[in-house]
mmCIF file of C-alpha atoms and ligand atoms in Angstrom:
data_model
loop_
_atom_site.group_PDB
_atom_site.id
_atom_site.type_symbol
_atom_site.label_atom_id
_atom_site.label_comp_id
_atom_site.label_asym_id
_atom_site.label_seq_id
_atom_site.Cartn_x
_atom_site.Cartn_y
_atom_site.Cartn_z
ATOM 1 C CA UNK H 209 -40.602 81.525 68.388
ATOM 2 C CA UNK H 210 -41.708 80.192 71.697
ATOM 3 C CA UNK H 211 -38.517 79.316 74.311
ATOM 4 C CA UNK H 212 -39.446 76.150 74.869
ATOM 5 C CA UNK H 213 -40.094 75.325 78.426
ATOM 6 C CA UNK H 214 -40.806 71.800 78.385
ATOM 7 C CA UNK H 215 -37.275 70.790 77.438
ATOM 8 C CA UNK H 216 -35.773 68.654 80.118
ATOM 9 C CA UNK H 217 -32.197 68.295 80.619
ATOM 10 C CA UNK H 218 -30.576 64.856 79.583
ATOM 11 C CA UNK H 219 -29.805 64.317 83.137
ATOM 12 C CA UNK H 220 -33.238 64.900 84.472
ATOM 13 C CA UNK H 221 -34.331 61.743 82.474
ATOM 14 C CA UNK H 222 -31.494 59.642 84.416
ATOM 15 C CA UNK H 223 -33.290 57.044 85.965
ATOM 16 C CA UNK H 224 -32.705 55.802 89.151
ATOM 17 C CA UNK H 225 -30.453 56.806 91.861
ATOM 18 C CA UNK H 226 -26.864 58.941 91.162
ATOM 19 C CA UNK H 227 -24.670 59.177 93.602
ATOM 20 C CA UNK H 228 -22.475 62.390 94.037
ATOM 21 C CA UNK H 229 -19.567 61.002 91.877
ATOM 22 C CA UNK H 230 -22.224 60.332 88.911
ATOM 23 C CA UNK H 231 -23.568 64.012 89.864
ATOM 24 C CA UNK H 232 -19.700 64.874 89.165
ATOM 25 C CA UNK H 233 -19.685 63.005 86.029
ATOM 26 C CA UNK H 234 -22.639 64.838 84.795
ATOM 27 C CA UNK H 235 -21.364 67.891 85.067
ATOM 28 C CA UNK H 236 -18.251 66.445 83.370
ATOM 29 C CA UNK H 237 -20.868 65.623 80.585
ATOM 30 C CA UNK H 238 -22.930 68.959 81.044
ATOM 31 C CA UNK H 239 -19.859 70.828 80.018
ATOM 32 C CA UNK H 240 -19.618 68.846 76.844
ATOM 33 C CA UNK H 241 -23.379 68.337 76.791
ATOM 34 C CA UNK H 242 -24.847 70.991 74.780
ATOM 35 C CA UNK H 243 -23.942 70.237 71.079
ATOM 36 C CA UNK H 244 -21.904 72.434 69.593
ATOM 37 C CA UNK H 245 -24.532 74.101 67.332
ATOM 38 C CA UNK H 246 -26.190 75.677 70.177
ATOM 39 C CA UNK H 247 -22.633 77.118 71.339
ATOM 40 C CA UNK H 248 -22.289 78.431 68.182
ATOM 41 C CA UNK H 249 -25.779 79.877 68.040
ATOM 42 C CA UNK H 250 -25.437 81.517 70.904
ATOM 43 C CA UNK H 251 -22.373 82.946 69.978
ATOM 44 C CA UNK H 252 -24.187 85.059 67.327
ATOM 45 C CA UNK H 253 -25.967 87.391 69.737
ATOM 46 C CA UNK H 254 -22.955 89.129 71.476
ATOM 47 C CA UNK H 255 -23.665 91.888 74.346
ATOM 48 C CA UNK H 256 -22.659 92.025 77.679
ATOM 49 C CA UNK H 257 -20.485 89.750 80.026
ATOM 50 C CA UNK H 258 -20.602 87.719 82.641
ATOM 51 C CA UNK H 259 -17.842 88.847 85.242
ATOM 52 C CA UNK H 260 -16.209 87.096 87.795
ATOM 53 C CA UNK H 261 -14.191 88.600 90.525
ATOM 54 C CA UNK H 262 -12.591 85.596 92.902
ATOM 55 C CA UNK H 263 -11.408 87.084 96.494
ATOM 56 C CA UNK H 264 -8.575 85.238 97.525
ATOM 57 C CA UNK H 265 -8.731 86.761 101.071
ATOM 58 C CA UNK H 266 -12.170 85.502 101.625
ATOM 59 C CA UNK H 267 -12.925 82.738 99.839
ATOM 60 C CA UNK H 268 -16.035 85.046 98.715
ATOM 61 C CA UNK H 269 -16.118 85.587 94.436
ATOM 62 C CA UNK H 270 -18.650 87.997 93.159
ATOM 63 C CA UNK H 271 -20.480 86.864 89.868
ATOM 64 C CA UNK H 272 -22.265 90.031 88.151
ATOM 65 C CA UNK H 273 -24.504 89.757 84.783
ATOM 66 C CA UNK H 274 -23.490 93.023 83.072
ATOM 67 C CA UNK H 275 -25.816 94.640 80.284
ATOM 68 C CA UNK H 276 -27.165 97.524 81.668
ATOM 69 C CA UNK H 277 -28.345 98.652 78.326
ATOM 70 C CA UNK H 278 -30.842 95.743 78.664
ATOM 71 C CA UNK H 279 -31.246 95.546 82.290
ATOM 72 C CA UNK H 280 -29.328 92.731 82.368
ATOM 73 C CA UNK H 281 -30.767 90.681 80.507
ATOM 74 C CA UNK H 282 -28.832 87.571 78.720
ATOM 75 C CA UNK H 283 -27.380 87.767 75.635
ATOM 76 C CA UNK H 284 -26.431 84.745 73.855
ATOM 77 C CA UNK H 285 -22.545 85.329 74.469
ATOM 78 C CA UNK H 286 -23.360 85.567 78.401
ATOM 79 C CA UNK H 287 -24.832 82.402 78.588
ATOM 80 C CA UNK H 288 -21.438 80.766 77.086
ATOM 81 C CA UNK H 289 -19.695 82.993 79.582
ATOM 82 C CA UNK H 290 -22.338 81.753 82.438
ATOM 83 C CA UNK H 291 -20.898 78.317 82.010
ATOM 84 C CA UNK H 292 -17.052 79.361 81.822
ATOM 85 C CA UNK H 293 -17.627 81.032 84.649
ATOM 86 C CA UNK H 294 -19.396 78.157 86.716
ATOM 87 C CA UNK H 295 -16.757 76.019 85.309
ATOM 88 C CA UNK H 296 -14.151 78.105 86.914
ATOM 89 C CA UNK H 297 -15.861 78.516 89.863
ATOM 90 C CA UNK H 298 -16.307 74.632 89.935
ATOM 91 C CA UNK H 299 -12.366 74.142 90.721
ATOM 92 C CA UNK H 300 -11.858 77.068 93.200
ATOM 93 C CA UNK H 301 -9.982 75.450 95.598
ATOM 94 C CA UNK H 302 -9.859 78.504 97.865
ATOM 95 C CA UNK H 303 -13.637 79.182 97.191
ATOM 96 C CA UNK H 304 -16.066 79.594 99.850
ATOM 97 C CA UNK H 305 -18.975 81.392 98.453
ATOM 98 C CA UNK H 306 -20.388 82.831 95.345
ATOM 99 C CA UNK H 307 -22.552 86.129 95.388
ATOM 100 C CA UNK H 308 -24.612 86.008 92.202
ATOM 101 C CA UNK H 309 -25.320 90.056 91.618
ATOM 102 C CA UNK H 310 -26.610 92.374 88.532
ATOM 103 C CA UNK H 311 -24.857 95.138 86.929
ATOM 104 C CA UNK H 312 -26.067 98.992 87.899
ATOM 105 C CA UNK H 313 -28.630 98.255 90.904
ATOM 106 C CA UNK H 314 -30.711 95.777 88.684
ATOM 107 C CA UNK H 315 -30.754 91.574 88.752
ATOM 108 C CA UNK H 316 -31.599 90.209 85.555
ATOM 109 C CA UNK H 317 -34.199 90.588 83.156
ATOM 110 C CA UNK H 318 -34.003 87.115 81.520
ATOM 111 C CA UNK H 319 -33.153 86.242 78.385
ATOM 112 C CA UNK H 320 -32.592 88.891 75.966
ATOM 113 C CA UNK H 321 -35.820 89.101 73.590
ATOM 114 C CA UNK H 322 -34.024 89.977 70.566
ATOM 115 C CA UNK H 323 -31.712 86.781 70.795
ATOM 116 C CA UNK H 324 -34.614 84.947 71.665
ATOM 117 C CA UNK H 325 -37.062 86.069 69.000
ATOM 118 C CA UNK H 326 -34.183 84.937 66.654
ATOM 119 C CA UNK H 327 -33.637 81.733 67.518
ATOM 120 C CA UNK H 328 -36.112 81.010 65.080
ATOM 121 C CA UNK H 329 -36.923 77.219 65.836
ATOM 122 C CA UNK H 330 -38.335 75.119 68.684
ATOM 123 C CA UNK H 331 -35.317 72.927 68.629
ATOM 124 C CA UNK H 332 -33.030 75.763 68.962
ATOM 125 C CA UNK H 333 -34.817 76.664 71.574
ATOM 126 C CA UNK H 334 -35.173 73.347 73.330
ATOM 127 C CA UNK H 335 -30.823 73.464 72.843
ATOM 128 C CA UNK H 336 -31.035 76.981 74.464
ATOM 129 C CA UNK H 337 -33.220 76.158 77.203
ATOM 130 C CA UNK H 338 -31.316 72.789 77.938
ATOM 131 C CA UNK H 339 -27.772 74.717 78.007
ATOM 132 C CA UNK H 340 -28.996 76.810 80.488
ATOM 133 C CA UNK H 341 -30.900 74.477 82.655
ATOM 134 C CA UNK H 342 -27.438 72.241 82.975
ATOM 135 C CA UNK H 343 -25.666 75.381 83.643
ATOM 136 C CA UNK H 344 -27.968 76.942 86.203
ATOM 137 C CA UNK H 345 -27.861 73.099 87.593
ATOM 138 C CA UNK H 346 -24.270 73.441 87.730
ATOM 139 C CA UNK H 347 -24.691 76.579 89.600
ATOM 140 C CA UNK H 348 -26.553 75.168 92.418
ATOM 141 C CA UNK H 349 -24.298 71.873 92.540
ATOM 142 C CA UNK H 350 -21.303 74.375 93.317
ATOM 143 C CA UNK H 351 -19.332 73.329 96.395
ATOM 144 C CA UNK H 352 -19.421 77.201 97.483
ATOM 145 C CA UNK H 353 -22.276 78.401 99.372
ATOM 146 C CA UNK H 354 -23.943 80.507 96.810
ATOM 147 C CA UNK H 355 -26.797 83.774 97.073
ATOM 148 C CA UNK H 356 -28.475 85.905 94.952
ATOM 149 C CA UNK H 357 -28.154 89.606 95.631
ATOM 150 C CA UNK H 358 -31.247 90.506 94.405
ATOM 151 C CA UNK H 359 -31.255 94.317 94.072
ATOM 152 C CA UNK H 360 -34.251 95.696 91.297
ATOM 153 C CA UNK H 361 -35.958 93.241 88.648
ATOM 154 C CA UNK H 362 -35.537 89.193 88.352
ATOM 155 C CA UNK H 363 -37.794 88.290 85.297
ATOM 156 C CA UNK H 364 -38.316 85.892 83.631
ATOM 157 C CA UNK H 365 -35.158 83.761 83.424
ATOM 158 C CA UNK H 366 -33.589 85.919 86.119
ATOM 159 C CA UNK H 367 -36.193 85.211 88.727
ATOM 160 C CA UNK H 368 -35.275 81.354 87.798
ATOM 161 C CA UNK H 369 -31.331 82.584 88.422
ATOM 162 C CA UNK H 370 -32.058 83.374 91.542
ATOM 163 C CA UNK H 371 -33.711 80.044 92.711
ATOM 164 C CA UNK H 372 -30.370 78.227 91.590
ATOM 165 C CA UNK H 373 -28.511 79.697 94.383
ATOM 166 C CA UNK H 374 -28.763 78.692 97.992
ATOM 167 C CA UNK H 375 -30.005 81.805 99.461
ATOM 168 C CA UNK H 376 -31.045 84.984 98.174
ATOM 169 C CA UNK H 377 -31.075 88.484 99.528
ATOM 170 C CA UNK H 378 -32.980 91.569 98.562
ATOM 171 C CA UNK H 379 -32.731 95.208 99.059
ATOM 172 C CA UNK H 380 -36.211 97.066 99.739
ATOM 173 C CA UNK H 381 -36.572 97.786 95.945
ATOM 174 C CA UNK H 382 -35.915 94.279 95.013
ATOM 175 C CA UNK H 383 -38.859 92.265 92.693
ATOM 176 C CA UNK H 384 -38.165 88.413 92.136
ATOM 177 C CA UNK H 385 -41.303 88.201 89.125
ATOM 178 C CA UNK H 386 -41.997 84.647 86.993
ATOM 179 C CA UNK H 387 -43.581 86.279 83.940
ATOM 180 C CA UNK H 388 -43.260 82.902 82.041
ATOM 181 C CA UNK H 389 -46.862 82.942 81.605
ATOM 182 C CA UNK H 390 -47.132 86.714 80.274
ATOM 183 C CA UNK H 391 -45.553 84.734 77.129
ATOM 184 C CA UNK H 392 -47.228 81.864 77.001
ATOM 185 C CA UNK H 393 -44.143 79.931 78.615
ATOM 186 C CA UNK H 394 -43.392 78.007 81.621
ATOM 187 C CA UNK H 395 -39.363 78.101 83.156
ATOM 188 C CA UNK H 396 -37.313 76.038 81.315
ATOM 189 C CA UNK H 397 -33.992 76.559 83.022
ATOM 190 C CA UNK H 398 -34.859 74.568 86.178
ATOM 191 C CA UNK H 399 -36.399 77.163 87.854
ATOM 192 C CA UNK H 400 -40.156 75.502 88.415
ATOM 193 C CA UNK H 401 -38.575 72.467 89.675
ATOM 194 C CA UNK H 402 -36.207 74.768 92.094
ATOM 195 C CA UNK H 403 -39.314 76.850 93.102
ATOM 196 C CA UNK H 404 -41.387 73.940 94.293
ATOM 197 C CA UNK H 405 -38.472 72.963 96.885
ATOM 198 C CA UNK H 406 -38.196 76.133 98.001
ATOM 199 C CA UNK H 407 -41.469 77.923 98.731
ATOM 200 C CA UNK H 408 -43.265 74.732 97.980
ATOM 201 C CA UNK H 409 -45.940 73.468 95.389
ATOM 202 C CA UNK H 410 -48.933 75.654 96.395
ATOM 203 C CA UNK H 411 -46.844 78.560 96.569
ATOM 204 C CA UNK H 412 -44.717 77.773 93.129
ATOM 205 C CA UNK H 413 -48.173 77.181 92.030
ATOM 206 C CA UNK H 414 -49.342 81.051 92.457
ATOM 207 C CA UNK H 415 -46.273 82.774 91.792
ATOM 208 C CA UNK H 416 -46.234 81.275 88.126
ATOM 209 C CA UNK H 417 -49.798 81.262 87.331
ATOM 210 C CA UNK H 418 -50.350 84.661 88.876
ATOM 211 C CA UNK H 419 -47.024 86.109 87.641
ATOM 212 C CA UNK H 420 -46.972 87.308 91.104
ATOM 213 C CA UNK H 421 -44.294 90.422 91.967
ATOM 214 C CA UNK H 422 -42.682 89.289 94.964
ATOM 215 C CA UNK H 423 -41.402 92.227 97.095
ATOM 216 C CA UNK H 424 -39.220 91.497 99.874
ATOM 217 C CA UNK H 425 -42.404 90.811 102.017
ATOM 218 C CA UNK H 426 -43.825 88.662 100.122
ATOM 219 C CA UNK H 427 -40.821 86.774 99.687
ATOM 220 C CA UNK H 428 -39.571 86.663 103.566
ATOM 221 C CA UNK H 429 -43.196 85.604 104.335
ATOM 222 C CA UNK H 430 -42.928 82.763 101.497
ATOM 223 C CA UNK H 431 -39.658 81.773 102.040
ATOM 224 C CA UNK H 432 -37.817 82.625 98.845
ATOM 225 C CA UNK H 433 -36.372 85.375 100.778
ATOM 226 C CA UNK H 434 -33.864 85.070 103.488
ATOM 227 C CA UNK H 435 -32.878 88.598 104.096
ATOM 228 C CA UNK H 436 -33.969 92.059 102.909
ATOM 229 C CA UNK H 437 -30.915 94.215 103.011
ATOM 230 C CA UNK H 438 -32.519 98.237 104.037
ATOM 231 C CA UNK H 439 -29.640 99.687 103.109
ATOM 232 C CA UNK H 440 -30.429 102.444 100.363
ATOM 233 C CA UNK H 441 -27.089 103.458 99.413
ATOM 234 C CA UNK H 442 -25.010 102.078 96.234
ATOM 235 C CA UNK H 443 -24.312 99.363 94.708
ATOM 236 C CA UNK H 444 -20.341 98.691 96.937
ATOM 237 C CA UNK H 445 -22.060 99.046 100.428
ATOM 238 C CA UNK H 446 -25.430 96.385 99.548
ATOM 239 C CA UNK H 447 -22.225 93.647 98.602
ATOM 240 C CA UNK H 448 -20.809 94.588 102.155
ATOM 241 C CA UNK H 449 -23.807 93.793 103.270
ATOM 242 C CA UNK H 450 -24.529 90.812 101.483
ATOM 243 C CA UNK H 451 -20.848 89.982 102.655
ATOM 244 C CA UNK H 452 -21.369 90.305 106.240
ATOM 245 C CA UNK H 453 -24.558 88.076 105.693
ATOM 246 C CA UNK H 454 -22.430 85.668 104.664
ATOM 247 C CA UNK H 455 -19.362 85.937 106.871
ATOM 248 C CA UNK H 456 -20.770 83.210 110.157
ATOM 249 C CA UNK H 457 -21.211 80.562 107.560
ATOM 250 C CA UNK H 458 -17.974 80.604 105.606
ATOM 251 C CA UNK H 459 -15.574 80.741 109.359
ATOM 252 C CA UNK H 460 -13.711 77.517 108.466
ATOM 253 C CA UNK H 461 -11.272 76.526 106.047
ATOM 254 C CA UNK H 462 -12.326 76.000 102.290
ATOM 255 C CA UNK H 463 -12.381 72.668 102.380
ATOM 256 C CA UNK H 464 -14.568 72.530 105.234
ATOM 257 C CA UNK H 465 -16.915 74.193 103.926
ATOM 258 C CA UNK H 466 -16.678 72.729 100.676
ATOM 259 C CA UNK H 467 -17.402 69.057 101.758
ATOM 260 C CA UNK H 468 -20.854 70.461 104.256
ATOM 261 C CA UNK H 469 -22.141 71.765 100.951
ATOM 262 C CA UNK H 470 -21.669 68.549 99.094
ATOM 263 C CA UNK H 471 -23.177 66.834 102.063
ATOM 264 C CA UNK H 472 -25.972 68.874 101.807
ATOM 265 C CA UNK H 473 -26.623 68.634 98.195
ATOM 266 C CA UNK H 474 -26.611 64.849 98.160
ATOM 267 C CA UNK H 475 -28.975 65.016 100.893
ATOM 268 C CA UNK H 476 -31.366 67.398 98.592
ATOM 269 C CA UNK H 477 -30.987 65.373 95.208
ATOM 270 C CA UNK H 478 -29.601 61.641 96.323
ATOM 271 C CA UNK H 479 -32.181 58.583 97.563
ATOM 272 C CA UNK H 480 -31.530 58.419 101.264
ATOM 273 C CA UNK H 481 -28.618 55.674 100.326
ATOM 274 C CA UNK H 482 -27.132 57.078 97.918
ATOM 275 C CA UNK H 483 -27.160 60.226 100.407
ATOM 276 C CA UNK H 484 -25.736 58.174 103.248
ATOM 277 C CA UNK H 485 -22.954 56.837 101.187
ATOM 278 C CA UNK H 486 -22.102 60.135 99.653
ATOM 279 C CA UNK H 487 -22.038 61.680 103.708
ATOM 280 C CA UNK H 488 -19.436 58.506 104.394
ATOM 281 C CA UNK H 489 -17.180 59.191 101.000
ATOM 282 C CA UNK H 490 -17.249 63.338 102.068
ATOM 283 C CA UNK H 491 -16.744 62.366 106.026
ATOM 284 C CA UNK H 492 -13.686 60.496 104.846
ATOM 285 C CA UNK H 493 -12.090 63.674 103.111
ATOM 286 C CA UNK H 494 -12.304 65.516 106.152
ATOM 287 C CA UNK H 495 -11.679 63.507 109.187
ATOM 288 C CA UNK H 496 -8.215 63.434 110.267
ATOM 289 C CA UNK H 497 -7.568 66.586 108.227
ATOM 290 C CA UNK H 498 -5.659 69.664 109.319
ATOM 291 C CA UNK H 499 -8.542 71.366 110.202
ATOM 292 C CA UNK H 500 -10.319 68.229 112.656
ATOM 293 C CA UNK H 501 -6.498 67.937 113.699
ATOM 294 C CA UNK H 502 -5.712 71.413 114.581
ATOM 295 C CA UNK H 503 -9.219 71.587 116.371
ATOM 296 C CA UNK H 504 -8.205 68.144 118.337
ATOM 297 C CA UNK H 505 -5.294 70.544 119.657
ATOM 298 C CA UNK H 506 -7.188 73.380 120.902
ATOM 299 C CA UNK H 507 -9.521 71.048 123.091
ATOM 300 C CA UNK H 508 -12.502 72.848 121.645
ATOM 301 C CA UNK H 509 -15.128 74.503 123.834
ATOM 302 C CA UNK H 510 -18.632 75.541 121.835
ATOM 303 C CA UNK H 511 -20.153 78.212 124.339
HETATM 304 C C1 LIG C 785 -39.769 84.000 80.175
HETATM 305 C C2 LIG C 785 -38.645 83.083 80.128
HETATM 306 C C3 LIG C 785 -37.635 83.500 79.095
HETATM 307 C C4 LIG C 785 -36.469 82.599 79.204
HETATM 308 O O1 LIG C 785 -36.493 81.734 80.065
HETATM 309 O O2 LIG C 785 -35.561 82.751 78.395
HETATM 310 C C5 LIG C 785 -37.208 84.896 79.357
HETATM 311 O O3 LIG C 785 -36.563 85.248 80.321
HETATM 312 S S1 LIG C 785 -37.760 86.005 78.169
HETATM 313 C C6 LIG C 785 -37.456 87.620 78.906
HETATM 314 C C7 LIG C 785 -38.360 87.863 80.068
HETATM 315 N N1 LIG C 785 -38.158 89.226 80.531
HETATM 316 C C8 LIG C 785 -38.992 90.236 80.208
HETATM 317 O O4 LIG C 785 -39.988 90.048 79.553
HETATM 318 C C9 LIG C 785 -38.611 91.605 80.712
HETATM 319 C C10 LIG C 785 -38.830 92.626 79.587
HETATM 320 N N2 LIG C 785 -38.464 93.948 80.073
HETATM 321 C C11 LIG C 785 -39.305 94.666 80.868
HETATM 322 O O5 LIG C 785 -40.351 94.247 81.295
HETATM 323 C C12 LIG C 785 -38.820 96.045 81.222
HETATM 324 O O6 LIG C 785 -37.731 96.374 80.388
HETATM 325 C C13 LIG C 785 -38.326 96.156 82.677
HETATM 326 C C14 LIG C 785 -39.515 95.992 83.610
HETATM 327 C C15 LIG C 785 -37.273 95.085 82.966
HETATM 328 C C16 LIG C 785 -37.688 97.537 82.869
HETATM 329 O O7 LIG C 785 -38.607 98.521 82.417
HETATM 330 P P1 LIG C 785 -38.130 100.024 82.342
HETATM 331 O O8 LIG C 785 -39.264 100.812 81.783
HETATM 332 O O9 LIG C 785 -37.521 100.424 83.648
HETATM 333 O O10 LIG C 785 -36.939 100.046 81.306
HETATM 334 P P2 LIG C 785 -37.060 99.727 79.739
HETATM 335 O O11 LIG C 785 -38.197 98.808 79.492
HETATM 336 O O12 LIG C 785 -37.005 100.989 78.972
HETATM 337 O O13 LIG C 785 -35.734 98.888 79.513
HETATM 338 C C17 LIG C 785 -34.478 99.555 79.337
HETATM 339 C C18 LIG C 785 -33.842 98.933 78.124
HETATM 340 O O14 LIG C 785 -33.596 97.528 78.419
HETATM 341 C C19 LIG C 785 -34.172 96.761 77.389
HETATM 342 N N3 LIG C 785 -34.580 95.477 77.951
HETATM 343 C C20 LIG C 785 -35.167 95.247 79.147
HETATM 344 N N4 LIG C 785 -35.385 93.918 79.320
HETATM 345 C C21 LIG C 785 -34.929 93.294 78.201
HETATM 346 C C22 LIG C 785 -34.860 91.946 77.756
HETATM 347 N N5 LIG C 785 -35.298 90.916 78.512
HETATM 348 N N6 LIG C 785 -34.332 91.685 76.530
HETATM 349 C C23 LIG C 785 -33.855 92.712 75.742
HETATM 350 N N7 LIG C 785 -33.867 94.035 76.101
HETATM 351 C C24 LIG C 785 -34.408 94.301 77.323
HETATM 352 C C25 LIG C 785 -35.348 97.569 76.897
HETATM 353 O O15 LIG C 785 -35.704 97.141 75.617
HETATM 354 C C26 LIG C 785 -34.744 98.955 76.911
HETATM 355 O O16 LIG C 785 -33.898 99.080 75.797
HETATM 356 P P3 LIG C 785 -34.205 100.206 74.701
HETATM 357 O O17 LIG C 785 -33.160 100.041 73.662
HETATM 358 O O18 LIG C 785 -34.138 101.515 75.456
HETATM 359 O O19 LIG C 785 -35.600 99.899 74.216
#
C-alpha cells in the first residue's frame, strides 16, 4: 500500500489569511480532526511509546520516541501518543522548551513498515498521513521553543520530525536522510513544505530527489543543522548538552518566552497583517506584566 504523500491537511486548503486565534482554533479542530476510524486504526498496531518528561525547574520537557526494537520507528499507538503528548505540551504553562530525542542513541526511523504495509488502503493512508501532518503541525505551532536532538538515523518520517521543530542538533554520528523516494513516496507529514523554508527550494529539491544522507556537515553547511554536539559519550551527557544549547534563549519567565514564539510563528505562517495584528494582540499580554514591571524596577542596563 503506498503512504500516501499527496494528502494535504484540511487546514492547508484554508483559504485566505488566519490569524493566530484561527491558528488556535485549528488546532482546537486538529485534535478532533482526524475521524475516529483512523484513531482506531492506529490503535491496532501497538509498540512503543511516546514519553514525556516535563522539568518543572527549567521549563525544559524532554519528548523521546521509544522502540528500540525498531529503531524507533512509529508504531500506530505512538502516533496517538504523539498527539497526547503535543496536546499536553500545548497547555504547559511553565513550559519553555521541548527537546524532541530518540530512544537508545538513535532518532527515528519513520513509520513502522509493518503498520504501514497493513494499512491496506490509500484512504487509510491519506487518514494516517493527515493525522500526522496536523500533529507534527501542532508540534511546530508549540509556544515552547522546540529542537531535535538528532543523535543516529532520521528516515523517512523521522527526518520530516525533525524539520517540525525549531532547531535541530546533531551529534557527529547523526544522519537526517529523506528516503521518501526509495519507496516511491514523497513526505506527507509536512515535512517537504517545512524543508523548503528551511534549507530552501533548491536544496529541499536535492535532498529528496537524491535521498541525500545529511551528516552534520552537510547539514551545518545547508542550514538544517544548527549545532553538531562532539560529544561521544552517552545518551544523559548529549541532553546536557543539548540543554546548555538551549539555556541563553529560555533566561526569562515562561510567559515571556511563550508570547516571542507566537510572535514569531505568526510572522512565519500569517500575511504581513494578519502578522502585525497578531504582534499587537501578543504585545498586549505582555506589556505591563510582572516581568516588563519588575524590569522597569531594576533600571535595566544591556552591556
Ligand atoms: C517514507 C515515508 C514513510 C512515512 O512517512 O510514513 C516512512 O517513514 S516509511 C519508513 C521509512 N524508514 C525506513 O525505510 C527505514 C528502514 N530501516 C532501515 O533502513 C534500517 O533498519 C536502519 C538503517 C534504520 C538500521 O539498519 P541496521 O542494520 O542498523 O538495523 P536493522 O535494519 O537490523 O534494524 C533493527 C531492527 O529495527 C527494525 N526496523 C528498523 N526500521 C524500521 C521501520 N521503519 N519499521 C519497522 N521496523 C524497523 C528492523 O526491521 C530490525 O528489526 P528485526 O526484527 O531485527 O528485523
Amino acid at each position: 500500500m503506498s503512504v500516501c504523500g499527496a494528502a494535504r491537511c484540511w487546514w492547508i486548503q484554508t483559504r485566505g489569511a488566519v490569524s493566530l486565534r484561527v491558528l488556535q482554533q485549528n488546532r482546537t479542530v486538529c485534535t478532533t480532526g482526524a475521524p475516529e476510524s483512523i484513531r482506531e486504526k492506529l490503535q491496532a498496531f501497538p509498540g512503543g511509546s511516546i514519553d514525556l518528561q516535563k522539568r518543572q525547574e527549567s521549563g525544559i520537557a524532554v519528548l523521546t520516541v521509544n522502540n528500540p526494537a525498531r529503531m524507533n520507528a512509529f508504531s500506530g499507538c505512538m502516533m496517538l501518543e504523539l498527539e497526547q503528548r503535543v496536546h499536553e505540551l500545548e497547555s504547559w504553562t511553565e513550559g519553555k522548551a521541548v527537546i524532541v530525542k530518540g530512544a537508545a542513541g538513535n532518532f527515528c526511523s519513520g513509520s513502522d513498515l509493518n503498520a504501514v504495509r497493513a494499512i491496506a488502503n490509500p484512504q487509510d493512508g491519506m487518514r494516517m498521513c493527515e493525522f500526522m501532518q496536523n500533529t507534527l503541525t501542532r508540534l511546530l505551532r508549540l509556544p515552547l521553543i522546540s529542537m531535535a536532538l538528532v543523535e543516529g538515523r532520521a528516515l523517512g518520517g523521522g527526518a520530516e520530525l525533525t524539520t517540525a521543530c525549531d532547531f535541530r542538533l546533531m551529534t557527529s554520528n547523526g544522519v537526517i536522510q529523506f528516503v521518501h523516494k526509495h519507496m516511491g513516496l514523497v513526505p506527507g507529514w509536512g515535512g517537504a513544505a517545512r524543508l523548503v523554508g528551511i534549507v530552501g527550494s533548491q536544496n529541499a529539491l536535492k535532498l529528496l530527489s537524491g535521498a541525500v544522507k545529511v551528516d552534520p556537515d552537510c547539514g551545518r553547511q545547508m542550514g538544517l543543522v544548527d549545532e553538531v554536539l562532539l560529544c561521544s559519550s552517552g545518551e544523559g551527557e548529549t541532553l546536557t548538552h543539548a540543554e546548555q544549547w538551549l539555556r541563553p534563549f529560555i533566561k526569562a519567565p515562561a510567559p515571556v518566552i511563550q508570547a516571542l514564539k507566537k510572535v514569531v510563528v505568526s510572522g512565519r505562517e500569517l500575511p504581513l497583517e494578519q502578522a502585525l495584528k497578531t504582534e499587537r494582540n501578543v504585545f498586549g499580554t505582555v506589556w505591563g506584566g510582572p516581568a516588563n514591571l519588575k524590569a522597569l524596577a531594576l533600571k535595566p542596563k544591556h552591556k
